[in-house]
XYZ file of C-alpha atoms in Angstrom:
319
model
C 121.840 -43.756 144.037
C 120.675 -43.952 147.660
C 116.988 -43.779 149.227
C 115.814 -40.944 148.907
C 115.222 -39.224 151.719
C 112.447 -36.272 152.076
C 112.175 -33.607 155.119
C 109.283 -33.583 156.515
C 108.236 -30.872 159.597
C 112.398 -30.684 160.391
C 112.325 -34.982 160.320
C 113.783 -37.284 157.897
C 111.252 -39.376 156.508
C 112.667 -42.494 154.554
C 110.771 -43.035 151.305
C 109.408 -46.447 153.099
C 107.883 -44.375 155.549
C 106.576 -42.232 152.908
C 104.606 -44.972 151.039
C 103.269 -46.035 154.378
C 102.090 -42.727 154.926
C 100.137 -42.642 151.420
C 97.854 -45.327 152.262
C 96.163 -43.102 155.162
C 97.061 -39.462 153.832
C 94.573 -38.345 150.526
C 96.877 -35.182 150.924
C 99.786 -36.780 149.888
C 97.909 -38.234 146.883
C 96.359 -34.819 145.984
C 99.685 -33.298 145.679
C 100.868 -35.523 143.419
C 98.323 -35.158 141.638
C 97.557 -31.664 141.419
C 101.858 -31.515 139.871
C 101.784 -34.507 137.515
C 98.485 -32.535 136.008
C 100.594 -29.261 135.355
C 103.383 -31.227 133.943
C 103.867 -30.805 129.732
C 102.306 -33.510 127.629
C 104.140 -33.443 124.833
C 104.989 -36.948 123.754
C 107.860 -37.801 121.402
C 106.859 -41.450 120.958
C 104.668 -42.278 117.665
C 101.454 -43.617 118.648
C 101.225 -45.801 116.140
C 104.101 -47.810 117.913
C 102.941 -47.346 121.841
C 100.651 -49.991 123.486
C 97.932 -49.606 125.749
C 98.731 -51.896 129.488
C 96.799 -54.911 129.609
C 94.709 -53.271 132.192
C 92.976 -50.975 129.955
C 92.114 -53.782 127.657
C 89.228 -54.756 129.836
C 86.024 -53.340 130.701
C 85.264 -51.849 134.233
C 87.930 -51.589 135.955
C 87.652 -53.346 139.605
C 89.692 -53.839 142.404
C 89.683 -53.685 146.172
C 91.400 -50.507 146.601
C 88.693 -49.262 143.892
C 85.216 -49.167 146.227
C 84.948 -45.619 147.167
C 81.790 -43.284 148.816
C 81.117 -40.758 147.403
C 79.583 -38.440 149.795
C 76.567 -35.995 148.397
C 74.924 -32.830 150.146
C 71.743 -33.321 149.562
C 70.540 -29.819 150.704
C 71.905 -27.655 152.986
C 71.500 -28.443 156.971
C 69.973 -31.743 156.010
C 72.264 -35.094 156.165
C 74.943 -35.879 153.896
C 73.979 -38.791 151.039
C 76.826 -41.190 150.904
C 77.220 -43.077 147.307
C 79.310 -45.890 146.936
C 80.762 -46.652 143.550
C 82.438 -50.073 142.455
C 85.349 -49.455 140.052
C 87.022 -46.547 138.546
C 86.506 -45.852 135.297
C 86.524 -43.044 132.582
C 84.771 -40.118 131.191
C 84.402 -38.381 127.788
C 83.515 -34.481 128.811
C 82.989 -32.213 126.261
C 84.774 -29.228 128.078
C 83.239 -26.028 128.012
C 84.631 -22.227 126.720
C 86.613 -20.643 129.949
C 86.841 -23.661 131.759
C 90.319 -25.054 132.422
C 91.092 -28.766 132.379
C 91.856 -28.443 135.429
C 88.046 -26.618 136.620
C 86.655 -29.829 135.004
C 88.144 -31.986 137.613
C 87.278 -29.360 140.461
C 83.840 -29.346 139.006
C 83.617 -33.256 139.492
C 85.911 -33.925 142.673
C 83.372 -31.310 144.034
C 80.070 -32.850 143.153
C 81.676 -36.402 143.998
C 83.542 -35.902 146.990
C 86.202 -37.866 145.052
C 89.853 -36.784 145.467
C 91.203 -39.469 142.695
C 90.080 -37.414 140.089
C 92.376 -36.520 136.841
C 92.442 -35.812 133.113
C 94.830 -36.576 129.451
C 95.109 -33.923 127.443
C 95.273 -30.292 128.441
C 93.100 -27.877 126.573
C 93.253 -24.129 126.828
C 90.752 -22.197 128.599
C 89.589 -20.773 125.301
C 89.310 -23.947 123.669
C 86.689 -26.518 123.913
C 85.811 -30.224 122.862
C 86.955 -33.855 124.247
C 88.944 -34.228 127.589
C 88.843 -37.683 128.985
C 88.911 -37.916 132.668
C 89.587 -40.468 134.760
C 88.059 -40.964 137.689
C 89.402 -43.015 140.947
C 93.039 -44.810 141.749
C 93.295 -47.366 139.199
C 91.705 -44.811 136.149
C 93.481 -42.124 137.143
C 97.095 -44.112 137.042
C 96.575 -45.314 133.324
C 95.792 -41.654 132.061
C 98.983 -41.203 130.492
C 98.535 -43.858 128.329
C 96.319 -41.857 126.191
C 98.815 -39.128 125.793
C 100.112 -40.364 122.947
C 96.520 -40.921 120.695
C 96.155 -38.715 117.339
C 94.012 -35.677 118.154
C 91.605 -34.453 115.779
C 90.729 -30.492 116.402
C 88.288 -27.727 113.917
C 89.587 -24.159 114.116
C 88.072 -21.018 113.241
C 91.426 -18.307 111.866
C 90.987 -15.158 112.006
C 92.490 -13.332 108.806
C 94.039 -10.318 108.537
C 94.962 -9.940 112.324
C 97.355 -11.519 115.194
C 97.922 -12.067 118.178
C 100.665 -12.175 120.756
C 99.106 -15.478 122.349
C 98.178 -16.900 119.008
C 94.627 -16.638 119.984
C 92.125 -14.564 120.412
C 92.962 -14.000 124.347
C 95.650 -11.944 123.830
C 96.855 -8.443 122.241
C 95.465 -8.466 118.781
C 96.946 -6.632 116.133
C 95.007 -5.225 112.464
C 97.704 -6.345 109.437
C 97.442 -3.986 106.147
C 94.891 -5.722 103.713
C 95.931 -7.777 100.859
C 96.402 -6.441 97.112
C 94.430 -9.764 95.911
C 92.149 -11.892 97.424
C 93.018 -15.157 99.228
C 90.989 -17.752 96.911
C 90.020 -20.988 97.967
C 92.400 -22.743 95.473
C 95.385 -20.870 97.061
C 94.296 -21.423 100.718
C 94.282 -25.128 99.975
C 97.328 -24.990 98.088
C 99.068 -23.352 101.159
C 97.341 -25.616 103.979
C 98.775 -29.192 101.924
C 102.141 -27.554 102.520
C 102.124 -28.258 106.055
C 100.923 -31.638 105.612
C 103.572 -34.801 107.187
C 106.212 -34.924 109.604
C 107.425 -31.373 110.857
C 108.760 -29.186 113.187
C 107.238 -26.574 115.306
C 108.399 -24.095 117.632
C 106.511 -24.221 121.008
C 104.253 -20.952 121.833
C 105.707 -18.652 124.886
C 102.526 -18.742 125.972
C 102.052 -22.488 126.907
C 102.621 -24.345 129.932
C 105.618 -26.266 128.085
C 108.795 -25.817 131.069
C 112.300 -24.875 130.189
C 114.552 -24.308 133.309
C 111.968 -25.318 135.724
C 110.198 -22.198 133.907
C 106.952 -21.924 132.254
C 106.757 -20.309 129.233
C 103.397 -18.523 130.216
C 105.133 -17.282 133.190
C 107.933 -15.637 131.073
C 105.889 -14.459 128.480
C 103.296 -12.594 131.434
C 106.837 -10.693 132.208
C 107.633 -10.090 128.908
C 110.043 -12.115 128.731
C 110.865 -14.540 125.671
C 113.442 -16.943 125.324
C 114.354 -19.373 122.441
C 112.745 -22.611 122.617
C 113.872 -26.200 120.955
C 111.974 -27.175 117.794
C 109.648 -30.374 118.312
C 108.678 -33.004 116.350
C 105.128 -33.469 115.538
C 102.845 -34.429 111.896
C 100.030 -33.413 110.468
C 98.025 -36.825 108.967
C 95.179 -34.342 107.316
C 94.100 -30.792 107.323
C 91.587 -29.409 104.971
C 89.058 -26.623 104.404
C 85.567 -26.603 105.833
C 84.343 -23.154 105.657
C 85.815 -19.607 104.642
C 83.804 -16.279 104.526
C 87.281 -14.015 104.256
C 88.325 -12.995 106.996
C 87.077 -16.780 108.842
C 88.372 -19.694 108.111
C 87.299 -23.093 109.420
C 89.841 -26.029 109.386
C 89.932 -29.497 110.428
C 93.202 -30.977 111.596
C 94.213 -34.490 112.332
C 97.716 -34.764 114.111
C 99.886 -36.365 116.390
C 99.557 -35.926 119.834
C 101.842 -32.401 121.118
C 101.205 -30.564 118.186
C 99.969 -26.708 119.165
C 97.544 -25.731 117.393
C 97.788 -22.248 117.958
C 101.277 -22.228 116.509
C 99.967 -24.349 113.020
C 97.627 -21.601 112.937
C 99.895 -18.575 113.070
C 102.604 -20.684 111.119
C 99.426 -20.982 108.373
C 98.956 -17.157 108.136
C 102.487 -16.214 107.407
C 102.291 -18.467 104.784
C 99.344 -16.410 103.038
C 101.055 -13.391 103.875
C 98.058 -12.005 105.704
C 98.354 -13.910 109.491
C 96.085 -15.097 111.496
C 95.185 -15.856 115.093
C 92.884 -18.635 116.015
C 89.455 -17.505 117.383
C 87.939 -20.632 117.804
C 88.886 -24.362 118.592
C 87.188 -27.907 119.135
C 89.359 -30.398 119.659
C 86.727 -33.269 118.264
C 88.387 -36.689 118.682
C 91.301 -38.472 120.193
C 92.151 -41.877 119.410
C 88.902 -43.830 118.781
C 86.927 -41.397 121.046
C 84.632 -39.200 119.426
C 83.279 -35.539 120.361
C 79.613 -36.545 119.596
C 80.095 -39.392 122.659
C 81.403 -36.974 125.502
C 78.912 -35.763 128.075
C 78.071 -31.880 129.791
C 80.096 -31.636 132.551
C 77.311 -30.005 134.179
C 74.868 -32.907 133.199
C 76.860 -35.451 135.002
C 74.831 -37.089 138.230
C 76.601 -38.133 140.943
C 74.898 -40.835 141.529
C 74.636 -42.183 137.886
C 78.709 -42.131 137.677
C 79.296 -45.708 136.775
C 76.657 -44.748 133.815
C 78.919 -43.122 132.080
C 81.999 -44.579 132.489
C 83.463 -45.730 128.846
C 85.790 -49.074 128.326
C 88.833 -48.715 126.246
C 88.298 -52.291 125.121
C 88.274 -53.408 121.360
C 88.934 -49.686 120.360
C 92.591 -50.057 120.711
C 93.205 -52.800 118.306
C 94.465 -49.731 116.326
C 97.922 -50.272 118.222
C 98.497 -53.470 116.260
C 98.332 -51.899 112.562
């Protein structure tokens, strides 16, 4: 294969010329960014078998490239406050209800004036719980690697009802009532059947691609189209609250599964469906909802504060 060779403004720009260019252009950077944060997550690859880089094995992490400003408005018509930070680092944020992932980083790259701003781990905009961010070049670049951690996540079903999203966003629908009630015994009996390695069948309304497509953007047309089965499994799932029609679960899982989908999948199995109303996602990896921070409590100039090092956690790669 040849160099690759992008048009630029009617000019040929060799991909030399290009990497030049990056060093002085944050547009360039931001672009890339802004499409390697809409791309799908899903990760094939057990995580028990993946290893972290040596670079995320240390503590802050520092190099040349890595001392950015960032610059504050103090108040406006006064002068600007210009904070300069030392390393990049990482952030647990405990993402709020109706925020995207994506209005997280927005939120931050605004209050910062930090372009090199990026997150692992999409959540829907209904959803809340742990996204890690990373913030600056160096952070920002190893985010992928914690694709592939076990998520933990508590939902909240809603029985007797569905929905065309899977959630309670979309068009829901009132099923006929049962002839018996759903006992505890037979909602655990039913939720250990979906425990271990399966198979699940992505939601059309998820930002997986097929043809270049979105599923979302299909599915706003009306439009639905088969979709490939994945691979994902389900370590532990059990009961932690039901008042018919709610019903609280807490799932452990490899990293891809939807959630949504386990949810529906769970109330076809009781004969009743469900949609899911509510949903936390409350650990990934070693990381822990009870450590992440309000976005909105975050202080510019405190960032290094709350930065969190990988370090010893990740001896869980070597079991």
């Amino acid at each position: 294969m040849g160099p690759v060779v992008i048009r630029k403004a009617g000019r040929p720009v060799s991909e030399e010329s290009l990497k030049r260019a990056r060093e002085t252009s944050h547009r360039t950077a931001y672009e890339t960014e802004r499409r390697e944060e809409t791309q799908d997550i899903l990760c094939k690859d057990s995580p028990r078998r993946r290893r972290l880089s040596p670079f995320l094995l240390h503590g802050n992490l520092q190099t040349p490239r890595d001392n950015f400003s960032i610059v504050q408005p103090q108040h406006f018509g006064q002068h600007m406050q210009t904070i300069t930070l030392q390393s990049s680092g990482f952030l647990l944020i405990d993402k709020p209800k109706d925020w995207t992932s994506h209005d997280v980083v927005g939120y931050l790259r605004k209050i910062t004036g930090i372009k090199k701003i990026g997150h692992s781990g999409t959540l829907d905009p209904f959803a809340t719980g742990l996204l890690i961010v990373g913030i600056g070049r160096n952070a920002t670049k190893q985010l992928d690697q914690f694709k592939a951690l076990d998520k933990t996540y508590e939902a909240t079903l809603k029985l007797g009802e569905i929905s065309d999203t899977y959630d309670e966003t979309g068009k829901i629908k009132r099923l006929p009532p049962l002839l018996s009630p759903l006992t505890n015994g037979k909602i655990e009996k039913i939720i250990s059947t979906f425990l271990g390695k399966k198979t699940q069948i992505p939601p059309m309304y998820s930002a997986k691609k097929v043809g270049g497509k979105k599923l979302y953007e299909l599915a706003r047309k009306g439009i639905e189209i088969k979709r490939q089965p994945i691979d994902i499994e389900i370590y532990d799932m059990h009961m932690l609250a039901y008042d018919y029609p709610l019903l609280t679960i807490v799932v452990s899982c490899s990293s891809g599964t939807y959630i949504r989908t386990l949810v529906h999948d769970i109330g076809e199995a009781l004969q009743c469906g469900a949609y899911c109303k509510e949903l936390q996602r409350t650990q990934i990896g070693p990381y822990r909802i009870e450590n992440a921070h309000d976005v909105k409590t975050i202080e510019a100039e405190q960032m290094e504060n709350y930065f969190v090092a990988p370090d010893v956690y990740f001896s869980i790669f070597d079991k």
